[in-house]
Amino acid sequence: MKILVCITHVPDTTSKIQFTANNTKFDSTGVQFIIGPYDDYALARAVELRDQTGGKLTVLNVGEAETEPTLRKALAIGADDAIRVNTFPKDSIFVAKQIAHYAKEGGYDLILMGRESIDFNGGMVHGMVGELLGMPSFSPVMKLDIEGTTVKMAREIEGGKEYLEAQLPLIAGCQEPIAEWKIPNMRGIMSARTKPLNVVEPVSQETQAEATSYQLPPAKGAVKLIDKDNVSELVKLLKNEAKVL
C-alpha cells in the first residue's frame, strides 16, 4: 500500500501573532513552527497503517525551504520519504493542485491530511484534491481502519457520528481521536537525517485568491464584577455590551 500524508507548516499554538507591511504580511520573526496538529493525527494513523499493511509512507508539504525541519520531524515520526513542493502555499486551490499533481504521479492508494490547517482554518484542500483526482474525500474522519481494499470510517457530524465504508483509493481529512500523536525517539531523529527529502518545482503559479490584509482580534477588555443579586445589571451588560442576548 502506498500512503501519502500532506502536512502543513504552521505557527505553534502558543506563538504571538503579528503582521508587518501595513498588516499585509505575517511576521514570522521569533515564531516556532510545527506540523499542523490535525496533520499530526493523520501522520500518526498513517504510520500505524503502514506498519500493519506494509508498503510505503510519503509525506508532502507545499512550502519553501524553511519548512524542511517540519518535514524532517515527520520523517523522524515514521515516514519513509518526503516531498517538498518548492513554493509558497498561496491559497487552498493552489495547494490542492500541487498535491493532486504529485499524488497522481505517485499512484497512492490512500491520501491523508488534517481536517484543516490551524493558520487559515479553511478545511477545503482535501475536498479539492478529491475533485481534481476524481477520488472520494471524507472529513472529518475520527476513525479509519482498512480491511483488504475496504476502508471503514467514523465521521463526526452534527449531533453524532456517521459510520461509512468506501473502497480504496480515497482521501480523508483527519482529526482526533483517529490516533495518538507520536513523539520522535532518538532512533527516529537519527534516521530522519538520511531519509530522502525530494524538492520538486510547482506545476503552476496561478492563484485564484489573495489575502489583502490581516487583522488581529480585539484585545480582551477589563473584567467587570457584578453583585450576585444585581441580575438586572448583568442582563443589561450581556445585552448591550457583550451582545450575547
PDB file of C-alpha atoms in Angstrom:
ATOM      1  CA  MET A   1       0.000   0.000   0.000  1.00  0.00           C
ATOM      2  CA  LYS A   2       1.223   3.493  -0.865  1.00  0.00           C
ATOM      3  CA  ILE A   3       0.151   6.181   1.595  1.00  0.00           C
ATOM      4  CA  LEU A   4       0.589   9.925   1.154  1.00  0.00           C
ATOM      5  CA  VAL A   5       0.228  12.290   4.113  1.00  0.00           C
ATOM      6  CA  CYS A   6       0.007  16.006   3.358  1.00  0.00           C
ATOM      7  CA  ILE A   7       1.256  18.185   6.199  1.00  0.00           C
ATOM      8  CA  THR A   8       1.179  21.903   6.882  1.00  0.00           C
ATOM      9  CA  HIS A   9       3.915  24.084   8.414  1.00  0.00           C
ATOM     10  CA  VAL A  10       2.093  26.318  10.884  1.00  0.00           C
ATOM     11  CA  PRO A  11       2.912  28.558  13.876  1.00  0.00           C
ATOM     12  CA  ASP A  12       2.904  26.867  17.260  1.00  0.00           C
ATOM     13  CA  THR A  13      -0.401  27.444  19.030  1.00  0.00           C
ATOM     14  CA  THR A  14       1.419  29.385  21.779  1.00  0.00           C
ATOM     15  CA  SER A  15       3.058  31.820  19.333  1.00  0.00           C
ATOM     16  CA  LYS A  16       2.362  35.531  19.488  1.00  0.00           C
ATOM     17  CA  ILE A  17       0.983  36.532  16.097  1.00  0.00           C
ATOM     18  CA  GLN A  18       1.977  39.836  14.481  1.00  0.00           C
ATOM     19  CA  PHE A  19       1.753  41.331  10.997  1.00  0.00           C
ATOM     20  CA  THR A  20       4.028  43.642   9.023  1.00  0.00           C
ATOM     21  CA  ALA A  21       3.892  45.757   5.856  1.00  0.00           C
ATOM     22  CA  ASN A  22       0.707  47.559   6.883  1.00  0.00           C
ATOM     23  CA  ASN A  23      -0.945  44.309   8.026  1.00  0.00           C
ATOM     24  CA  THR A  24      -0.467  42.570   4.677  1.00  0.00           C
ATOM     25  CA  LYS A  25       2.203  40.018   5.650  1.00  0.00           C
ATOM     26  CA  PHE A  26       2.637  37.578   8.526  1.00  0.00           C
ATOM     27  CA  ASP A  27       5.650  38.357  10.701  1.00  0.00           C
ATOM     28  CA  SER A  28       7.475  35.077  11.305  1.00  0.00           C
ATOM     29  CA  THR A  29      10.198  36.651  13.455  1.00  0.00           C
ATOM     30  CA  GLY A  30      10.697  34.575  16.592  1.00  0.00           C
ATOM     31  CA  VAL A  31       7.818  32.224  15.720  1.00  0.00           C
ATOM     32  CA  GLN A  32       8.253  28.485  16.216  1.00  0.00           C
ATOM     33  CA  PHE A  33       6.650  26.335  13.521  1.00  0.00           C
ATOM     34  CA  ILE A  34       5.181  22.851  13.912  1.00  0.00           C
ATOM     35  CA  ILE A  35       3.343  20.167  11.963  1.00  0.00           C
ATOM     36  CA  GLY A  36      -0.328  21.141  11.912  1.00  0.00           C
ATOM     37  CA  PRO A  37      -2.000  19.360  14.871  1.00  0.00           C
ATOM     38  CA  TYR A  38      -4.672  17.740  12.698  1.00  0.00           C
ATOM     39  CA  ASP A  39      -1.965  16.651  10.241  1.00  0.00           C
ATOM     40  CA  ASP A  40      -0.139  15.090  13.199  1.00  0.00           C
ATOM     41  CA  TYR A  41      -3.160  12.849  13.796  1.00  0.00           C
ATOM     42  CA  ALA A  42      -3.205  11.872  10.114  1.00  0.00           C
ATOM     43  CA  LEU A  43       0.511  11.085  10.187  1.00  0.00           C
ATOM     44  CA  ALA A  44       0.205   9.014  13.358  1.00  0.00           C
ATOM     45  CA  ARG A  45      -2.582   6.899  11.851  1.00  0.00           C
ATOM     46  CA  ALA A  46      -0.662   6.538   8.589  1.00  0.00           C
ATOM     47  CA  VAL A  47       2.377   5.173  10.461  1.00  0.00           C
ATOM     48  CA  GLU A  48       0.137   2.603  12.156  1.00  0.00           C
ATOM     49  CA  LEU A  49      -1.465   1.576   8.855  1.00  0.00           C
ATOM     50  CA  ARG A  50       1.895   1.312   7.099  1.00  0.00           C
ATOM     51  CA  ASP A  51       3.200  -0.907   9.896  1.00  0.00           C
ATOM     52  CA  GLN A  52       0.084  -3.089   9.754  1.00  0.00           C
ATOM     53  CA  THR A  53      -0.183  -3.487   5.994  1.00  0.00           C
ATOM     54  CA  GLY A  54       3.346  -2.916   4.756  1.00  0.00           C
ATOM     55  CA  GLY A  55       4.088  -0.575   1.878  1.00  0.00           C
ATOM     56  CA  LYS A  56       5.444   2.945   1.819  1.00  0.00           C
ATOM     57  CA  LEU A  57       4.543   6.182   3.600  1.00  0.00           C
ATOM     58  CA  THR A  58       5.401   9.516   1.985  1.00  0.00           C
ATOM     59  CA  VAL A  59       4.852  12.975   3.470  1.00  0.00           C
ATOM     60  CA  LEU A  60       4.319  16.034   1.288  1.00  0.00           C
ATOM     61  CA  ASN A  61       4.398  19.740   2.066  1.00  0.00           C
ATOM     62  CA  VAL A  62       3.817  22.706  -0.191  1.00  0.00           C
ATOM     63  CA  GLY A  63       6.280  25.251   1.125  1.00  0.00           C
ATOM     64  CA  GLU A  64       9.629  26.959   0.802  1.00  0.00           C
ATOM     65  CA  ALA A  65      12.981  25.888   2.273  1.00  0.00           C
ATOM     66  CA  GLU A  66      12.098  26.892   5.839  1.00  0.00           C
ATOM     67  CA  THR A  67       9.567  24.041   6.024  1.00  0.00           C
ATOM     68  CA  GLU A  68      12.223  21.318   5.745  1.00  0.00           C
ATOM     69  CA  PRO A  69      12.725  20.947   9.557  1.00  0.00           C
ATOM     70  CA  THR A  70       8.978  20.216   9.769  1.00  0.00           C
ATOM     71  CA  LEU A  71       9.333  17.548   7.087  1.00  0.00           C
ATOM     72  CA  ARG A  72      12.335  16.080   8.875  1.00  0.00           C
ATOM     73  CA  LYS A  73      10.238  15.782  12.032  1.00  0.00           C
ATOM     74  CA  ALA A  74       7.616  13.862  10.027  1.00  0.00           C
ATOM     75  CA  LEU A  75      10.386  11.560   8.803  1.00  0.00           C
ATOM     76  CA  ALA A  76      11.530  11.083  12.406  1.00  0.00           C
ATOM     77  CA  ILE A  77       7.994  10.147  13.416  1.00  0.00           C
ATOM     78  CA  GLY A  78       7.999   7.355  10.852  1.00  0.00           C
ATOM     79  CA  ALA A  79       7.522   8.471   7.246  1.00  0.00           C
ATOM     80  CA  ASP A  80       9.759   6.722   4.703  1.00  0.00           C
ATOM     81  CA  ASP A  81      10.440   9.714   2.475  1.00  0.00           C
ATOM     82  CA  ALA A  82       9.317  13.296   1.919  1.00  0.00           C
ATOM     83  CA  ILE A  83       8.430  15.637  -0.926  1.00  0.00           C
ATOM     84  CA  ARG A  84       8.618  19.420  -0.691  1.00  0.00           C
ATOM     85  CA  VAL A  85       6.892  21.381  -3.438  1.00  0.00           C
ATOM     86  CA  ASN A  86       9.124  24.434  -3.660  1.00  0.00           C
ATOM     87  CA  THR A  87       6.643  27.298  -3.484  1.00  0.00           C
ATOM     88  CA  PHE A  88       4.744  29.405  -1.001  1.00  0.00           C
ATOM     89  CA  PRO A  89       1.243  27.959  -0.310  1.00  0.00           C
ATOM     90  CA  LYS A  90      -0.719  30.850  -1.770  1.00  0.00           C
ATOM     91  CA  ASP A  91      -4.308  29.657  -1.393  1.00  0.00           C
ATOM     92  CA  SER A  92      -6.320  26.454  -0.998  1.00  0.00           C
ATOM     93  CA  ILE A  93      -6.854  25.639  -4.675  1.00  0.00           C
ATOM     94  CA  PHE A  94      -3.210  26.375  -5.451  1.00  0.00           C
ATOM     95  CA  VAL A  95      -2.093  23.927  -2.756  1.00  0.00           C
ATOM     96  CA  ALA A  96      -4.667  21.360  -3.870  1.00  0.00           C
ATOM     97  CA  LYS A  97      -3.389  21.487  -7.459  1.00  0.00           C
ATOM     98  CA  GLN A  98       0.183  20.831  -6.317  1.00  0.00           C
ATOM     99  CA  ILE A  99      -0.898  17.901  -4.143  1.00  0.00           C
ATOM    100  CA  ALA A 100      -3.123  16.440  -6.861  1.00  0.00           C
ATOM    101  CA  HIS A 101      -0.356  16.591  -9.469  1.00  0.00           C
ATOM    102  CA  TYR A 102       2.217  14.730  -7.403  1.00  0.00           C
ATOM    103  CA  ALA A 103      -0.352  12.364  -5.899  1.00  0.00           C
ATOM    104  CA  LYS A 104      -1.418  11.341  -9.404  1.00  0.00           C
ATOM    105  CA  GLU A 105       2.187  10.744 -10.413  1.00  0.00           C
ATOM    106  CA  GLY A 106       2.769   8.653  -7.287  1.00  0.00           C
ATOM    107  CA  GLY A 107      -0.308   6.451  -7.654  1.00  0.00           C
ATOM    108  CA  TYR A 108      -1.180   6.469  -3.960  1.00  0.00           C
ATOM    109  CA  ASP A 109      -3.842   4.188  -2.501  1.00  0.00           C
ATOM    110  CA  LEU A 110      -4.628   6.414   0.493  1.00  0.00           C
ATOM    111  CA  ILE A 111      -4.163  10.159   0.961  1.00  0.00           C
ATOM    112  CA  LEU A 112      -4.470  11.535   4.478  1.00  0.00           C
ATOM    113  CA  MET A 113      -4.282  15.090   5.783  1.00  0.00           C
ATOM    114  CA  GLY A 114      -5.679  17.099   8.660  1.00  0.00           C
ATOM    115  CA  ARG A 115      -9.299  18.216   8.576  1.00  0.00           C
ATOM    116  CA  GLU A 116      -7.944  21.777   8.313  1.00  0.00           C
ATOM    117  CA  SER A 117      -4.802  23.779   8.927  1.00  0.00           C
ATOM    118  CA  ILE A 118      -4.686  25.894  12.071  1.00  0.00           C
ATOM    119  CA  ASP A 119      -3.420  29.050  10.372  1.00  0.00           C
ATOM    120  CA  PHE A 120      -6.249  29.770   7.905  1.00  0.00           C
ATOM    121  CA  ASN A 121      -8.663  27.013   9.029  1.00  0.00           C
ATOM    122  CA  GLY A 122     -10.038  26.657   5.519  1.00  0.00           C
ATOM    123  CA  GLY A 123     -10.834  22.945   5.637  1.00  0.00           C
ATOM    124  CA  MET A 124     -11.114  22.832   1.830  1.00  0.00           C
ATOM    125  CA  VAL A 125      -7.963  21.207   0.465  1.00  0.00           C
ATOM    126  CA  HIS A 126      -8.972  17.542   0.930  1.00  0.00           C
ATOM    127  CA  GLY A 127     -12.218  18.075  -0.961  1.00  0.00           C
ATOM    128  CA  MET A 128     -10.459  19.979  -3.741  1.00  0.00           C
ATOM    129  CA  VAL A 129      -7.821  17.265  -4.131  1.00  0.00           C
ATOM    130  CA  GLY A 130     -10.581  14.666  -4.315  1.00  0.00           C
ATOM    131  CA  GLU A 131     -12.313  16.590  -7.073  1.00  0.00           C
ATOM    132  CA  LEU A 132      -9.097  17.076  -9.038  1.00  0.00           C
ATOM    133  CA  LEU A 133      -8.197  13.384  -8.804  1.00  0.00           C
ATOM    134  CA  GLY A 134     -11.725  12.024  -9.174  1.00  0.00           C
ATOM    135  CA  MET A 135     -11.421  10.294  -5.793  1.00  0.00           C
ATOM    136  CA  PRO A 136     -13.896  10.228  -2.889  1.00  0.00           C
ATOM    137  CA  SER A 137     -12.987  12.515   0.001  1.00  0.00           C
ATOM    138  CA  PHE A 138     -14.244  12.278   3.588  1.00  0.00           C
ATOM    139  CA  SER A 139     -13.885  14.695   6.503  1.00  0.00           C
ATOM    140  CA  PRO A 140     -13.692  14.989   9.460  1.00  0.00           C
ATOM    141  CA  VAL A 141     -12.659  11.356   9.929  1.00  0.00           C
ATOM    142  CA  MET A 142     -12.102  10.287  13.540  1.00  0.00           C
ATOM    143  CA  LYS A 143     -11.645   6.536  12.968  1.00  0.00           C
ATOM    144  CA  LEU A 144     -10.176   4.726   9.977  1.00  0.00           C
ATOM    145  CA  ASP A 145      -9.498   1.010   9.521  1.00  0.00           C
ATOM    146  CA  ILE A 146      -8.620  -0.951   6.396  1.00  0.00           C
ATOM    147  CA  GLU A 147      -9.719  -4.487   5.553  1.00  0.00           C
ATOM    148  CA  GLY A 148      -8.376  -5.505   2.158  1.00  0.00           C
ATOM    149  CA  THR A 149      -9.448  -2.678  -0.152  1.00  0.00           C
ATOM    150  CA  THR A 150     -12.340  -1.596   2.081  1.00  0.00           C
ATOM    151  CA  VAL A 151     -11.928   1.415   4.356  1.00  0.00           C
ATOM    152  CA  LYS A 152     -14.182   1.623   7.407  1.00  0.00           C
ATOM    153  CA  MET A 153     -14.525   5.100   8.849  1.00  0.00           C
ATOM    154  CA  ALA A 154     -16.313   7.043  11.546  1.00  0.00           C
ATOM    155  CA  ARG A 155     -17.020  10.671  10.731  1.00  0.00           C
ATOM    156  CA  GLU A 156     -18.133  13.391  13.103  1.00  0.00           C
ATOM    157  CA  ILE A 157     -21.440  15.014  12.161  1.00  0.00           C
ATOM    158  CA  GLU A 158     -23.676  17.464  13.987  1.00  0.00           C
ATOM    159  CA  GLY A 159     -25.169  15.680  16.960  1.00  0.00           C
ATOM    160  CA  GLY A 160     -23.405  12.355  16.498  1.00  0.00           C
ATOM    161  CA  LYS A 161     -21.240  10.079  14.354  1.00  0.00           C
ATOM    162  CA  GLU A 162     -21.635   8.646  10.878  1.00  0.00           C
ATOM    163  CA  TYR A 163     -20.174   5.223  10.030  1.00  0.00           C
ATOM    164  CA  LEU A 164     -19.041   4.733   6.440  1.00  0.00           C
ATOM    165  CA  GLU A 165     -17.421   2.166   4.190  1.00  0.00           C
ATOM    166  CA  ALA A 166     -15.631   3.012   0.963  1.00  0.00           C
ATOM    167  CA  GLN A 167     -13.151   1.432  -1.412  1.00  0.00           C
ATOM    168  CA  LEU A 168      -9.556   2.464  -1.955  1.00  0.00           C
ATOM    169  CA  PRO A 169      -8.250   4.778  -3.262  1.00  0.00           C
ATOM    170  CA  LEU A 170      -9.648   7.675  -1.220  1.00  0.00           C
ATOM    171  CA  ILE A 171      -8.802  10.845   0.678  1.00  0.00           C
ATOM    172  CA  ALA A 172      -9.519  11.557   4.336  1.00  0.00           C
ATOM    173  CA  GLY A 173      -9.293  14.734   6.394  1.00  0.00           C
ATOM    174  CA  CYS A 174      -8.441  13.539   9.896  1.00  0.00           C
ATOM    175  CA  GLN A 175      -8.997  14.668  13.460  1.00  0.00           C
ATOM    176  CA  GLU A 176      -8.709  13.227  16.962  1.00  0.00           C
ATOM    177  CA  PRO A 177      -9.151  10.506  18.189  1.00  0.00           C
ATOM    178  CA  ILE A 178      -8.086   8.716  14.978  1.00  0.00           C
ATOM    179  CA  ALA A 179      -4.690   8.045  16.588  1.00  0.00           C
ATOM    180  CA  GLU A 180      -2.431   9.339  19.333  1.00  0.00           C
ATOM    181  CA  TRP A 181       0.284  11.816  18.427  1.00  0.00           C
ATOM    182  CA  LYS A 182       3.694  10.182  18.075  1.00  0.00           C
ATOM    183  CA  ILE A 183       6.799  11.774  19.563  1.00  0.00           C
ATOM    184  CA  PRO A 184      10.021  11.088  17.640  1.00  0.00           C
ATOM    185  CA  ASN A 185      12.517   8.933  19.534  1.00  0.00           C
ATOM    186  CA  MET A 186      16.295   9.247  19.201  1.00  0.00           C
ATOM    187  CA  ARG A 187      16.490   6.434  16.645  1.00  0.00           C
ATOM    188  CA  GLY A 188      13.835   8.133  14.525  1.00  0.00           C
ATOM    189  CA  ILE A 189      15.589  11.502  14.749  1.00  0.00           C
ATOM    190  CA  MET A 190      18.897   9.996  13.658  1.00  0.00           C
ATOM    191  CA  SER A 191      17.388   8.006  10.781  1.00  0.00           C
ATOM    192  CA  ALA A 192      15.451  11.054   9.546  1.00  0.00           C
ATOM    193  CA  ARG A 193      18.745  12.722   8.610  1.00  0.00           C
ATOM    194  CA  THR A 194      19.402  10.184   5.870  1.00  0.00           C
ATOM    195  CA  LYS A 195      15.865   9.572   4.608  1.00  0.00           C
ATOM    196  CA  PRO A 196      15.103  11.036   1.144  1.00  0.00           C
ATOM    197  CA  LEU A 197      13.661  14.559   1.042  1.00  0.00           C
ATOM    198  CA  ASN A 198      12.959  15.433  -2.578  1.00  0.00           C
ATOM    199  CA  VAL A 199      12.391  19.022  -3.670  1.00  0.00           C
ATOM    200  CA  VAL A 200      10.183  19.461  -6.737  1.00  0.00           C
ATOM    201  CA  GLU A 201       9.006  22.544  -8.553  1.00  0.00           C
ATOM    202  CA  PRO A 202       5.346  23.632  -8.612  1.00  0.00           C
ATOM    203  CA  VAL A 203       3.219  22.719 -11.604  1.00  0.00           C
ATOM    204  CA  SER A 204       1.722  26.203 -11.786  1.00  0.00           C
ATOM    205  CA  GLN A 205       1.968  29.580 -10.062  1.00  0.00           C
ATOM    206  CA  GLU A 206      -1.614  30.576 -10.842  1.00  0.00           C
ATOM    207  CA  THR A 207      -3.790  31.569  -7.876  1.00  0.00           C
ATOM    208  CA  GLN A 208      -7.463  32.428  -7.595  1.00  0.00           C
ATOM    209  CA  ALA A 209      -7.492  34.313  -4.294  1.00  0.00           C
ATOM    210  CA  GLU A 210      -5.250  36.740  -2.468  1.00  0.00           C
ATOM    211  CA  ALA A 211      -5.262  37.976   1.118  1.00  0.00           C
ATOM    212  CA  THR A 212      -5.271  41.775   1.008  1.00  0.00           C
ATOM    213  CA  SER A 213      -4.881  42.401   4.741  1.00  0.00           C
ATOM    214  CA  TYR A 214      -4.978  40.770   8.160  1.00  0.00           C
ATOM    215  CA  GLN A 215      -6.472  41.940  11.422  1.00  0.00           C
ATOM    216  CA  LEU A 216      -5.789  40.767  14.954  1.00  0.00           C
ATOM    217  CA  PRO A 217      -8.778  40.059  17.192  1.00  0.00           C
ATOM    218  CA  PRO A 218      -9.649  42.892  19.596  1.00  0.00           C
ATOM    219  CA  ALA A 219      -7.804  42.884  22.911  1.00  0.00           C
ATOM    220  CA  LYS A 220      -9.649  41.468  25.874  1.00  0.00           C
ATOM    221  CA  GLY A 221     -11.452  44.130  27.877  1.00  0.00           C
ATOM    222  CA  ALA A 222     -11.337  44.631  31.611  1.00  0.00           C
ATOM    223  CA  VAL A 223     -13.377  42.288  33.784  1.00  0.00           C
ATOM    224  CA  LYS A 224     -16.487  43.816  35.296  1.00  0.00           C
ATOM    225  CA  LEU A 225     -17.670  42.450  38.617  1.00  0.00           C
ATOM    226  CA  ILE A 226     -21.411  42.472  39.227  1.00  0.00           C
ATOM    227  CA  ASP A 227     -23.042  41.884  42.554  1.00  0.00           C
ATOM    228  CA  LYS A 228     -24.656  38.452  42.591  1.00  0.00           C
ATOM    229  CA  ASP A 229     -28.016  39.971  43.470  1.00  0.00           C
ATOM    230  CA  ASN A 230     -27.920  42.632  40.720  1.00  0.00           C
ATOM    231  CA  VAL A 231     -29.488  40.497  37.984  1.00  0.00           C
ATOM    232  CA  SER A 232     -30.884  43.438  36.031  1.00  0.00           C
ATOM    233  CA  GLU A 233     -27.434  44.997  35.639  1.00  0.00           C
ATOM    234  CA  LEU A 234     -25.989  41.662  34.493  1.00  0.00           C
ATOM    235  CA  VAL A 235     -28.694  41.264  31.851  1.00  0.00           C
ATOM    236  CA  LYS A 236     -28.153  44.846  30.702  1.00  0.00           C
ATOM    237  CA  LEU A 237     -24.403  44.323  30.223  1.00  0.00           C
ATOM    238  CA  LEU A 238     -24.857  40.982  28.452  1.00  0.00           C
ATOM    239  CA  LYS A 239     -27.336  42.579  26.085  1.00  0.00           C
ATOM    240  CA  ASN A 240     -25.773  45.981  25.387  1.00  0.00           C
ATOM    241  CA  GLU A 241     -22.011  45.374  25.779  1.00  0.00           C
ATOM    242  CA  ALA A 242     -21.336  41.667  25.303  1.00  0.00           C
ATOM    243  CA  LYS A 243     -24.231  41.438  22.819  1.00  0.00           C
ATOM    244  CA  VAL A 244     -24.866  37.782  23.590  1.00  0.00           C
ATOM    245  CA  LEU A 245     -28.568  38.221  24.378  1.00  0.00           C
TER     246      LEU A 245
END
